[in-house]
PDB file of N, CA, C and O in Angstrom:
ATOM      1  N   PHE A   1     233.779 189.253  88.717  1.00 82.00           N
ATOM      2  CA  PHE A   1     234.964 189.294  89.108  1.00 82.00           C
ATOM      3  C   PHE A   1     236.110 190.580  88.662  1.00 82.00           C
ATOM      4  O   PHE A   1     236.938 191.019  89.649  1.00 82.00           O
ATOM      5  N   GLU A   2     235.872 190.724  87.446  1.00 84.00           N
ATOM      6  CA  GLU A   2     236.402 192.401  87.552  1.00 84.00           C
ATOM      7  C   GLU A   2     235.773 193.653  89.516  1.00 84.00           C
ATOM      8  O   GLU A   2     237.437 194.369  89.589  1.00 84.00           O
ATOM      9  N   THR A   3     234.923 193.199  90.231  1.00 89.00           N
ATOM     10  CA  THR A   3     235.716 193.727  90.802  1.00 89.00           C
ATOM     11  C   THR A   3     236.130 193.672  91.922  1.00 89.00           C
ATOM     12  O   THR A   3     236.416 194.030  93.444  1.00 89.00           O
ATOM     13  N   LEU A   4     236.823 192.568  91.671  1.00 93.00           N
ATOM     14  CA  LEU A   4     237.931 192.525  92.584  1.00 93.00           C
ATOM     15  C   LEU A   4     239.056 192.817  91.777  1.00 93.00           C
ATOM     16  O   LEU A   4     240.754 192.578  93.378  1.00 93.00           O
ATOM     17  N   ALA A   5     239.697 193.680  91.367  1.00 94.00           N
ATOM     18  CA  ALA A   5     240.637 194.425  90.594  1.00 94.00           C
ATOM     19  C   ALA A   5     241.122 195.182  91.828  1.00 94.00           C
ATOM     20  O   ALA A   5     240.884 195.837  92.574  1.00 94.00           O
ATOM     21  N   ASP A   6     242.729 194.723  92.186  1.00 93.00           N
ATOM     22  CA  ASP A   6     243.324 195.292  93.307  1.00 93.00           C
ATOM     23  C   ASP A   6     242.645 195.983  94.363  1.00 93.00           C
ATOM     24  O   ASP A   6     242.667 196.904  95.298  1.00 93.00           O
ATOM     25  N   LYS A   7     242.038 194.778  94.905  1.00 96.00           N
ATOM     26  CA  LYS A   7     240.910 194.606  96.310  1.00 96.00           C
ATOM     27  C   LYS A   7     242.753 194.138  97.251  1.00 96.00           C
ATOM     28  O   LYS A   7     243.563 193.535  96.609  1.00 96.00           O
ATOM     29  N   THR A   8     241.923 194.142  98.272  1.00 96.00           N
ATOM     30  CA  THR A   8     242.853 193.360  99.580  1.00 96.00           C
ATOM     31  C   THR A   8     242.171 192.352 100.428  1.00 96.00           C
ATOM     32  O   THR A   8     240.739 192.855 100.915  1.00 96.00           O
ATOM     33  N   LEU A   9     242.645 191.069 100.269  1.00 97.00           N
ATOM     34  CA  LEU A   9     242.098 190.413 101.082  1.00 97.00           C
ATOM     35  C   LEU A   9     243.213 189.974 102.346  1.00 97.00           C
ATOM     36  O   LEU A   9     244.819 190.344 102.356  1.00 97.00           O
ATOM     37  N   SER A  10     242.071 189.921 103.744  1.00 97.00           N
ATOM     38  CA  SER A  10     243.274 190.187 104.934  1.00 97.00           C
ATOM     39  C   SER A  10     243.283 188.987 105.620  1.00 97.00           C
ATOM     40  O   SER A  10     242.185 188.489 105.956  1.00 97.00           O
ATOM     41  N   PHE A  11     244.480 188.222 106.215  1.00 98.00           N
ATOM     42  CA  PHE A  11     244.666 187.379 106.895  1.00 98.00           C
ATOM     43  C   PHE A  11     244.892 187.667 108.202  1.00 98.00           C
ATOM     44  O   PHE A  11     246.147 187.922 107.944  1.00 98.00           O
ATOM     45  N   VAL A  12     244.614 186.632 109.188  1.00 97.00           N
ATOM     46  CA  VAL A  12     245.449 186.847 110.274  1.00 97.00           C
ATOM     47  C   VAL A  12     245.657 185.169 110.595  1.00 97.00           C
ATOM     48  O   VAL A  12     244.493 184.518 111.136  1.00 97.00           O
ATOM     49  N   GLU A  13     246.937 185.103 110.633  1.00 97.00           N
ATOM     50  CA  GLU A  13     247.108 183.657 110.966  1.00 97.00           C
ATOM     51  C   GLU A  13     248.335 183.568 112.258  1.00 97.00           C
ATOM     52  O   GLU A  13     249.232 184.402 112.241  1.00 97.00           O
ATOM     53  N   LYS A  14     248.135 182.111 112.284  1.00 97.00           N
ATOM     54  CA  LYS A  14     249.292 181.592 113.761  1.00 97.00           C
ATOM     55  C   LYS A  14     250.625 181.544 113.723  1.00 97.00           C
ATOM     56  O   LYS A  14     250.678 181.260 111.771  1.00 97.00           O
ATOM     57  N   ALA A  15     251.783 182.537 113.472  1.00 97.00           N
ATOM     58  CA  ALA A  15     253.599 182.302 112.810  1.00 97.00           C
ATOM     59  C   ALA A  15     254.338 182.625 113.859  1.00 97.00           C
ATOM     60  O   ALA A  15     254.000 183.158 114.790  1.00 97.00           O
ATOM     61  N   ASN A  16     255.628 181.838 113.251  1.00 97.00           N
ATOM     62  CA  ASN A  16     256.542 181.726 114.613  1.00 97.00           C
ATOM     63  C   ASN A  16     257.088 183.401 114.447  1.00 97.00           C
ATOM     64  O   ASN A  16     256.527 184.229 114.273  1.00 97.00           O
ATOM     65  N   ASP A  17     258.090 183.374 115.266  1.00 96.00           N
ATOM     66  CA  ASP A  17     259.267 184.620 115.506  1.00 96.00           C
ATOM     67  C   ASP A  17     259.417 185.271 114.778  1.00 96.00           C
ATOM     68  O   ASP A  17     259.873 186.789 114.205  1.00 96.00           O
ATOM     69  N   LYS A  18     260.327 184.344 113.182  1.00 96.00           N
ATOM     70  CA  LYS A  18     260.623 184.987 111.663  1.00 96.00           C
ATOM     71  C   LYS A  18     259.699 184.869 111.411  1.00 96.00           C
ATOM     72  O   LYS A  18     259.636 185.095 110.133  1.00 96.00           O
ATOM     73  N   ASP A  19     258.312 185.211 111.685  1.00 96.00           N
ATOM     74  CA  ASP A  19     257.152 185.298 110.126  1.00 96.00           C
ATOM     75  C   ASP A  19     256.449 184.523 109.556  1.00 96.00           C
ATOM     76  O   ASP A  19     256.025 184.834 108.156  1.00 96.00           O
ATOM     77  N   HIS A  20     256.980 183.277 109.689  1.00 97.00           N
ATOM     78  CA  HIS A  20     256.334 182.283 109.314  1.00 97.00           C
ATOM     79  C   HIS A  20     255.646 181.073 109.368  1.00 97.00           C
ATOM     80  O   HIS A  20     255.468 181.259 111.076  1.00 97.00           O
ATOM     81  N   LEU A  21     254.594 181.379 108.677  1.00 98.00           N
ATOM     82  CA  LEU A  21     253.267 180.388 109.233  1.00 98.00           C
ATOM     83  C   LEU A  21     253.152 178.844 109.138  1.00 98.00           C
ATOM     84  O   LEU A  21     254.202 178.582 108.993  1.00 98.00           O
ATOM     85  N   PHE A  22     252.405 178.849 110.791  1.00 97.00           N
ATOM     86  CA  PHE A  22     252.522 177.212 110.923  1.00 97.00           C
ATOM     87  C   PHE A  22     251.691 176.406 109.845  1.00 97.00           C
ATOM     88  O   PHE A  22     251.488 175.289 109.772  1.00 97.00           O
ATOM     89  N   SER A  23     250.892 177.219 109.335  1.00 95.00           N
ATOM     90  CA  SER A  23     249.893 176.431 108.111  1.00 95.00           C
ATOM     91  C   SER A  23     249.796 177.332 107.180  1.00 95.00           C
ATOM     92  O   SER A  23     249.715 179.060 107.399  1.00 95.00           O
ATOM     93  N   SER A  24     250.120 177.246 105.395  1.00 97.00           N
ATOM     94  CA  SER A  24     250.001 178.090 104.817  1.00 97.00           C
ATOM     95  C   SER A  24     248.207 178.803 104.042  1.00 97.00           C
ATOM     96  O   SER A  24     247.791 178.156 104.734  1.00 97.00           O
ATOM     97  N   ILE A  25     247.862 179.305 103.488  1.00 98.00           N
ATOM     98  CA  ILE A  25     247.225 180.115 102.615  1.00 98.00           C
ATOM     99  C   ILE A  25     247.703 179.747 101.377  1.00 98.00           C
ATOM    100  O   ILE A  25     248.516 180.011 100.888  1.00 98.00           O
ATOM    101  N   ASP A  26     246.479 178.329 101.066  1.00 97.00           N
ATOM    102  CA  ASP A  26     246.581 178.194  99.451  1.00 97.00           C
ATOM    103  C   ASP A  26     245.170 178.783  98.704  1.00 97.00           C
ATOM    104  O   ASP A  26     243.925 179.549  99.276  1.00 97.00           O
ATOM    105  N   LYS A  27     245.202 178.664  97.782  1.00 97.00           N
ATOM    106  CA  LYS A  27     244.227 179.002  96.685  1.00 97.00           C
ATOM    107  C   LYS A  27     242.899 177.964  97.338  1.00 97.00           C
ATOM    108  O   LYS A  27     241.653 179.414  97.407  1.00 97.00           O
ATOM    109  N   LYS A  28     242.432 177.258  98.438  1.00 96.00           N
ATOM    110  CA  LYS A  28     240.544 177.704  99.134  1.00 96.00           C
ATOM    111  C   LYS A  28     240.655 178.371  99.576  1.00 96.00           C
ATOM    112  O   LYS A  28     239.522 179.130  99.822  1.00 96.00           O
ATOM    113  N   LYS A  29     241.827 178.814 100.518  1.00 97.00           N
ATOM    114  CA  LYS A  29     241.624 180.143 101.777  1.00 97.00           C
ATOM    115  C   LYS A  29     241.239 180.734 101.179  1.00 97.00           C
ATOM    116  O   LYS A  29     240.674 181.697 101.714  1.00 97.00           O
ATOM    117  N   ILE A  30     242.171 180.958  99.630  1.00 97.00           N
ATOM    118  CA  ILE A  30     241.905 182.731  99.073  1.00 97.00           C
ATOM    119  C   ILE A  30     240.068 183.072  98.618  1.00 97.00           C
ATOM    120  O   ILE A  30     239.760 183.390  98.952  1.00 97.00           O
ATOM    121  N   ILE A  31     239.671 181.354  97.804  1.00 97.00           N
ATOM    122  CA  ILE A  31     238.607 181.163  97.638  1.00 97.00           C
ATOM    123  C   ILE A  31     237.365 181.420  97.863  1.00 97.00           C
ATOM    124  O   ILE A  31     236.245 181.730  98.300  1.00 97.00           O
ATOM    125  N   ASP A  32     237.525 181.249  99.602  1.00 97.00           N
ATOM    126  CA  ASP A  32     236.775 180.718 101.210  1.00 97.00           C
ATOM    127  C   ASP A  32     235.990 182.614 101.028  1.00 97.00           C
ATOM    128  O   ASP A  32     235.359 183.159 101.545  1.00 97.00           O
ATOM    129  N   LEU A  33     237.474 183.375 101.194  1.00 97.00           N
ATOM    130  CA  LEU A  33     237.446 184.161 101.607  1.00 97.00           C
ATOM    131  C   LEU A  33     237.094 185.498 101.033  1.00 97.00           C
ATOM    132  O   LEU A  33     236.255 186.517 101.166  1.00 97.00           O
ATOM    133  N   VAL A  34     237.636 184.860  99.412  1.00 96.00           N
ATOM    134  CA  VAL A  34     236.904 185.799  98.195  1.00 96.00           C
ATOM    135  C   VAL A  34     235.405 185.848  98.019  1.00 96.00           C
ATOM    136  O   VAL A  34     234.926 187.019  98.425  1.00 96.00           O
ATOM    137  N   GLN A  35     234.717 184.659  98.629  1.00 96.00           N
ATOM    138  CA  GLN A  35     233.199 184.116  98.801  1.00 96.00           C
ATOM    139  C   GLN A  35     232.370 185.209  99.705  1.00 96.00           C
ATOM    140  O   GLN A  35     231.728 185.605  99.375  1.00 96.00           O
ATOM    141  N   LYS A  36     233.834 184.913 100.665  1.00 96.00           N
ATOM    142  CA  LYS A  36     232.687 185.595 102.885  1.00 96.00           C
ATOM    143  C   LYS A  36     233.151 186.808 102.422  1.00 96.00           C
ATOM    144  O   LYS A  36     231.921 187.641 102.465  1.00 96.00           O
ATOM    145  N   THR A  37     233.991 187.536 102.168  1.00 95.00           N
ATOM    146  CA  THR A  37     233.979 188.923 102.260  1.00 95.00           C
ATOM    147  C   THR A  37     233.826 190.092 100.262  1.00 95.00           C
ATOM    148  O   THR A  37     233.047 190.889 100.421  1.00 95.00           O
ATOM    149  N   TYR A  38     233.781 189.245  99.704  1.00 94.00           N
ATOM    150  CA  TYR A  38     233.138 189.751  97.875  1.00 94.00           C
ATOM    151  C   TYR A  38     232.070 189.279  97.672  1.00 94.00           C
ATOM    152  O   TYR A  38     231.703 189.496  96.613  1.00 94.00           O
ATOM    153  N   LYS A  39     231.386 187.944  97.921  1.00 95.00           N
ATOM    154  CA  LYS A  39     230.745 187.068  97.656  1.00 95.00           C
ATOM    155  C   LYS A  39     230.553 187.312  95.723  1.00 95.00           C
ATOM    156  O   LYS A  39     229.859 187.001  95.202  1.00 95.00           O
ATOM    157  N   VAL A  40     232.079 186.375  95.744  1.00 94.00           N
ATOM    158  CA  VAL A  40     232.445 186.183  94.301  1.00 94.00           C
ATOM    159  C   VAL A  40     232.410 185.217  94.219  1.00 94.00           C
ATOM    160  O   VAL A  40     233.900 184.770  94.931  1.00 94.00           O
ATOM    161  N   ASN A  41     232.301 183.845  93.516  1.00 94.00           N
ATOM    162  CA  ASN A  41     232.472 182.825  93.218  1.00 94.00           C
ATOM    163  C   ASN A  41     233.764 182.271  92.428  1.00 94.00           C
ATOM    164  O   ASN A  41     234.084 182.892  91.359  1.00 94.00           O
ATOM    165  N   LEU A  42     234.751 182.272  92.947  1.00 93.00           N
ATOM    166  CA  LEU A  42     235.936 181.904  92.040  1.00 93.00           C
ATOM    167  C   LEU A  42     236.602 180.174  92.073  1.00 93.00           C
ATOM    168  O   LEU A  42     236.637 178.965  92.519  1.00 93.00           O
ATOM    169  N   PRO A  43     236.466 179.567  90.477  1.00 95.00           N
ATOM    170  CA  PRO A  43     236.976 178.269  90.999  1.00 95.00           C
ATOM    171  C   PRO A  43     238.567 178.582  91.126  1.00 95.00           C
ATOM    172  O   PRO A  43     239.244 179.319  90.927  1.00 95.00           O
ATOM    173  N   THR A  44     238.790 177.138  91.531  1.00 94.00           N
ATOM    174  CA  THR A  44     240.465 177.267  91.733  1.00 94.00           C
ATOM    175  C   THR A  44     241.332 177.546  90.504  1.00 94.00           C
ATOM    176  O   THR A  44     242.209 178.502  90.821  1.00 94.00           O
ATOM    177  N   GLU A  45     240.939 177.178  89.505  1.00 95.00           N
ATOM    178  CA  GLU A  45     242.008 177.090  88.643  1.00 95.00           C
ATOM    179  C   GLU A  45     241.997 179.025  87.790  1.00 95.00           C
ATOM    180  O   GLU A  45     243.599 178.966  87.021  1.00 95.00           O
ATOM    181  N   PHE A  46     241.315 179.744  88.123  1.00 96.00           N
ATOM    182  CA  PHE A  46     241.070 180.741  88.342  1.00 96.00           C
ATOM    183  C   PHE A  46     242.752 181.708  88.768  1.00 96.00           C
ATOM    184  O   PHE A  46     242.861 182.741  88.541  1.00 96.00           O
ATOM    185  N   ILE A  47     243.118 180.810  89.629  1.00 96.00           N
ATOM    186  CA  ILE A  47     244.339 181.967  90.815  1.00 96.00           C
ATOM    187  C   ILE A  47     245.456 181.345  90.555  1.00 96.00           C
ATOM    188  O   ILE A  47     245.610 180.058  90.487  1.00 96.00           O
ATOM    189  N   ILE A  48     246.063 181.988  90.378  1.00 95.00           N
ATOM    190  CA  ILE A  48     247.463 181.951  89.915  1.00 95.00           C
ATOM    191  C   ILE A  48     247.990 181.728  91.416  1.00 95.00           C
ATOM    192  O   ILE A  48     248.692 183.152  91.685  1.00 95.00           O
ATOM    193  N   LEU A  49     248.806 180.572  92.251  1.00 94.00           N
ATOM    194  CA  LEU A  49     249.451 181.098  92.750  1.00 94.00           C
ATOM    195  C   LEU A  49     250.454 179.750  92.520  1.00 94.00           C
ATOM    196  O   LEU A  49     250.731 178.503  92.254  1.00 94.00           O
ATOM    197  N   ASP A  50     251.781 180.234  92.500  1.00 91.00           N
ATOM    198  CA  ASP A  50     253.036 178.745  92.314  1.00 91.00           C
ATOM    199  C   ASP A  50     253.281 178.553  93.368  1.00 91.00           C
ATOM    200  O   ASP A  50     253.069 177.293  93.404  1.00 91.00           O
ATOM    201  N   LYS A  51     252.751 179.120  94.922  1.00 95.00           N
ATOM    202  CA  LYS A  51     252.942 178.167  95.971  1.00 95.00           C
ATOM    203  C   LYS A  51     252.362 178.614  96.816  1.00 95.00           C
ATOM    204  O   LYS A  51     252.818 179.674  97.110  1.00 95.00           O
ATOM    205  N   PRO A  52     251.507 178.421  98.230  1.00 97.00           N
ATOM    206  CA  PRO A  52     251.246 178.338  99.346  1.00 97.00           C
ATOM    207  C   PRO A  52     251.951 179.616 100.015  1.00 97.00           C
ATOM    208  O   PRO A  52     253.338 179.313  99.858  1.00 97.00           O
ATOM    209  N   ILE A  53     251.469 180.468 100.264  1.00 98.00           N
ATOM    210  CA  ILE A  53     251.718 181.600 100.739  1.00 98.00           C
ATOM    211  C   ILE A  53     251.974 181.296 102.290  1.00 98.00           C
ATOM    212  O   ILE A  53     251.065 180.543 103.644  1.00 98.00           O
ATOM    213  N   LYS A  54     253.286 181.245 102.820  1.00 98.00           N
ATOM    214  CA  LYS A  54     253.838 180.962 104.165  1.00 98.00           C
ATOM    215  C   LYS A  54     254.105 181.819 105.246  1.00 98.00           C
ATOM    216  O   LYS A  54     255.304 181.964 105.928  1.00 98.00           O
ATOM    217  N   THR A  55     254.152 183.562 104.648  1.00 98.00           N
ATOM    218  CA  THR A  55     254.492 184.489 105.650  1.00 98.00           C
ATOM    219  C   THR A  55     253.938 185.689 105.692  1.00 98.00           C
ATOM    220  O   THR A  55     253.370 185.307 104.640  1.00 98.00           O
ATOM    221  N   THR A  56     254.267 185.952 106.508  1.00 98.00           N
ATOM    222  CA  THR A  56     253.586 187.223 107.288  1.00 98.00           C
ATOM    223  C   THR A  56     253.708 188.102 106.275  1.00 98.00           C
ATOM    224  O   THR A  56     255.274 188.267 105.252  1.00 98.00           O
ATOM    225  N   GLY A  57     252.613 189.586 105.816  1.00 98.00           N
ATOM    226  CA  GLY A  57     252.795 190.647 104.757  1.00 98.00           C
ATOM    227  C   GLY A  57     252.123 190.540 103.594  1.00 98.00           C
ATOM    228  O   GLY A  57     251.627 190.095 103.446  1.00 98.00           O
ATOM    229  N   GLU A  58     252.694 191.127 102.967  1.00 97.00           N
ATOM    230  CA  GLU A  58     251.725 191.679 101.671  1.00 97.00           C
ATOM    231  C   GLU A  58     252.492 190.778 100.390  1.00 97.00           C
ATOM    232  O   GLU A  58     253.284 190.284 100.107  1.00 97.00           O
ATOM    233  N   HIS A  59     251.582 189.739  99.731  1.00 97.00           N
ATOM    234  CA  HIS A  59     251.431 189.339  98.786  1.00 97.00           C
ATOM    235  C   HIS A  59     250.901 189.647  97.624  1.00 97.00           C
ATOM    236  O   HIS A  59     249.743 190.022  97.604  1.00 97.00           O
ATOM    237  N   LYS A  60     250.887 189.344  96.228  1.00 96.00           N
ATOM    238  CA  LYS A  60     250.136 189.681  95.300  1.00 96.00           C
ATOM    239  C   LYS A  60     249.943 188.280  94.570  1.00 96.00           C
ATOM    240  O   LYS A  60     250.750 187.643  94.161  1.00 96.00           O
ATOM    241  N   ILE A  61     248.561 188.195  94.432  1.00 96.00           N
ATOM    242  CA  ILE A  61     248.293 187.083  92.936  1.00 96.00           C
ATOM    243  C   ILE A  61     247.856 187.584  92.146  1.00 96.00           C
ATOM    244  O   ILE A  61     247.118 188.551  91.869  1.00 96.00           O
ATOM    245  N   THR A  62     247.481 186.702  91.277  1.00 96.00           N
ATOM    246  CA  THR A  62     246.911 187.222  89.990  1.00 96.00           C
ATOM    247  C   THR A  62     245.605 185.950  89.804  1.00 96.00           C
ATOM    248  O   THR A  62     245.721 184.848  90.159  1.00 96.00           O
ATOM    249  N   ILE A  63     244.892 186.540  89.379  1.00 96.00           N
ATOM    250  CA  ILE A  63     243.595 185.791  88.794  1.00 96.00           C
ATOM    251  C   ILE A  63     243.450 185.704  87.424  1.00 96.00           C
ATOM    252  O   ILE A  63     243.137 187.442  86.952  1.00 96.00           O
ATOM    253  N   VAL A  64     243.121 184.588  86.905  1.00 96.00           N
ATOM    254  CA  VAL A  64     242.750 184.547  85.350  1.00 96.00           C
ATOM    255  C   VAL A  64     241.514 184.125  85.215  1.00 96.00           C
ATOM    256  O   VAL A  64     241.399 182.889  85.567  1.00 96.00           O
ATOM    257  N   ASP A  65     240.234 184.882  84.586  1.00 93.00           N
ATOM    258  CA  ASP A  65     239.095 184.313  83.582  1.00 93.00           C
ATOM    259  C   ASP A  65     239.907 184.279  81.853  1.00 93.00           C
ATOM    260  O   ASP A  65     238.819 185.653  81.553  1.00 93.00           O
ATOM    261  N   GLY A  66     240.195 183.519  81.049  1.00 90.00           N
ATOM    262  CA  GLY A  66     240.306 183.175  80.095  1.00 90.00           C
ATOM    263  C   GLY A  66     241.377 184.427  79.380  1.00 90.00           C
ATOM    264  O   GLY A  66     242.294 184.656  80.177  1.00 90.00           O
ATOM    265  N   LYS A  67     240.913 185.277  78.429  1.00 93.00           N
ATOM    266  CA  LYS A  67     242.142 186.505  78.278  1.00 93.00           C
ATOM    267  C   LYS A  67     241.871 187.552  79.358  1.00 93.00           C
ATOM    268  O   LYS A  67     242.621 188.555  79.039  1.00 93.00           O
ATOM    269  N   ARG A  68     240.720 187.801  80.890  1.00 94.00           N
ATOM    270  CA  ARG A  68     240.634 188.792  81.650  1.00 94.00           C
ATOM    271  C   ARG A  68     241.815 188.295  82.378  1.00 94.00           C
ATOM    272  O   ARG A  68     242.089 186.625  83.045  1.00 94.00           O
ATOM    273  N   LYS A  69     242.902 189.374  83.047  1.00 96.00           N
ATOM    274  CA  LYS A  69     243.400 189.082  83.781  1.00 96.00           C
ATOM    275  C   LYS A  69     243.216 190.561  85.433  1.00 96.00           C
ATOM    276  O   LYS A  69     243.247 191.556  84.483  1.00 96.00           O
ATOM    277  N   ILE A  70     243.336 189.920  86.697  1.00 96.00           N
ATOM    278  CA  ILE A  70     243.490 190.979  87.407  1.00 96.00           C
ATOM    279  C   ILE A  70     244.200 190.605  88.359  1.00 96.00           C
ATOM    280  O   ILE A  70     244.804 189.502  88.620  1.00 96.00           O
ATOM    281  N   SER A  71     244.617 191.623  89.001  1.00 96.00           N
ATOM    282  CA  SER A  71     246.383 191.410  90.691  1.00 96.00           C
ATOM    283  C   SER A  71     244.738 191.414  91.784  1.00 96.00           C
ATOM    284  O   SER A  71     244.139 192.473  91.691  1.00 96.00           O
ATOM    285  N   MET A  72     245.178 190.989  92.737  1.00 96.00           N
ATOM    286  CA  MET A  72     244.477 191.741  94.114  1.00 96.00           C
ATOM    287  C   MET A  72     245.923 190.652  95.309  1.00 96.00           C
ATOM    288  O   MET A  72     246.668 190.196  95.004  1.00 96.00           O
ATOM    289  N   ASN A  73     245.377 191.803  96.511  1.00 97.00           N
ATOM    290  CA  ASN A  73     246.622 191.805  97.487  1.00 97.00           C
ATOM    291  C   ASN A  73     246.385 191.026  98.111  1.00 97.00           C
ATOM    292  O   ASN A  73     244.892 190.758  98.350  1.00 97.00           O
ATOM    293  N   ILE A  74     246.870 190.474  98.661  1.00 97.00           N
ATOM    294  CA  ILE A  74     246.649 189.343  99.594  1.00 97.00           C
ATOM    295  C   ILE A  74     247.587 189.935 101.123  1.00 97.00           C
ATOM    296  O   ILE A  74     248.999 190.022 101.386  1.00 97.00           O
ATOM    297  N   GLU A  75     246.989 190.352 102.767  1.00 98.00           N
ATOM    298  CA  GLU A  75     248.048 190.727 103.699  1.00 98.00           C
ATOM    299  C   GLU A  75     247.874 189.626 104.738  1.00 98.00           C
ATOM    300  O   GLU A  75     246.477 189.120 104.683  1.00 98.00           O
ATOM    301  N   VAL A  76     248.239 189.167 105.622  1.00 98.00           N
ATOM    302  CA  VAL A  76     248.629 188.332 106.262  1.00 98.00           C
ATOM    303  C   VAL A  76     249.182 188.792 107.280  1.00 98.00           C
ATOM    304  O   VAL A  76     249.972 189.434 107.539  1.00 98.00           O
ATOM    305  N   LYS A  77     248.884 189.074 108.410  1.00 97.00           N
ATOM    306  CA  LYS A  77     248.986 189.298 109.904  1.00 97.00           C
ATOM    307  C   LYS A  77     249.083 188.168 110.462  1.00 97.00           C
ATOM    308  O   LYS A  77     248.623 187.324 110.792  1.00 97.00           O
ATOM    309  N   LYS A  78     250.059 188.422 111.573  1.00 96.00           N
ATOM    310  CA  LYS A  78     250.358 187.877 112.252  1.00 96.00           C
ATOM    311  C   LYS A  78     248.748 187.215 113.755  1.00 96.00           C
ATOM    312  O   LYS A  78     249.187 188.847 114.192  1.00 96.00           O
ATOM    313  N   GLY A  79     248.895 186.667 114.302  1.00 92.00           N
ATOM    314  CA  GLY A  79     248.160 186.576 115.083  1.00 92.00           C
ATOM    315  C   GLY A  79     247.796 185.594 116.503  1.00 92.00           C
ATOM    316  O   GLY A  79     248.388 184.584 115.967  1.00 92.00           O
TER     317      GLY A  79
END
């Protein structure tokens, strides 16, 4: 869990001219990429995401496990 602190997940998604994604990045996509990239299994309730990510650029998410809390960076590029 702590190994994820301040790490960056990179997504390449299709977006329009205004950098709005055609499909959003939700907790499930984040969990799948964390598992694939860092070999860490996270329950969806650990990820604090007010709403799915719908734009390119840098985003920050919070992951909470009881009293432990870390931040992760999400980088979304147009692809």
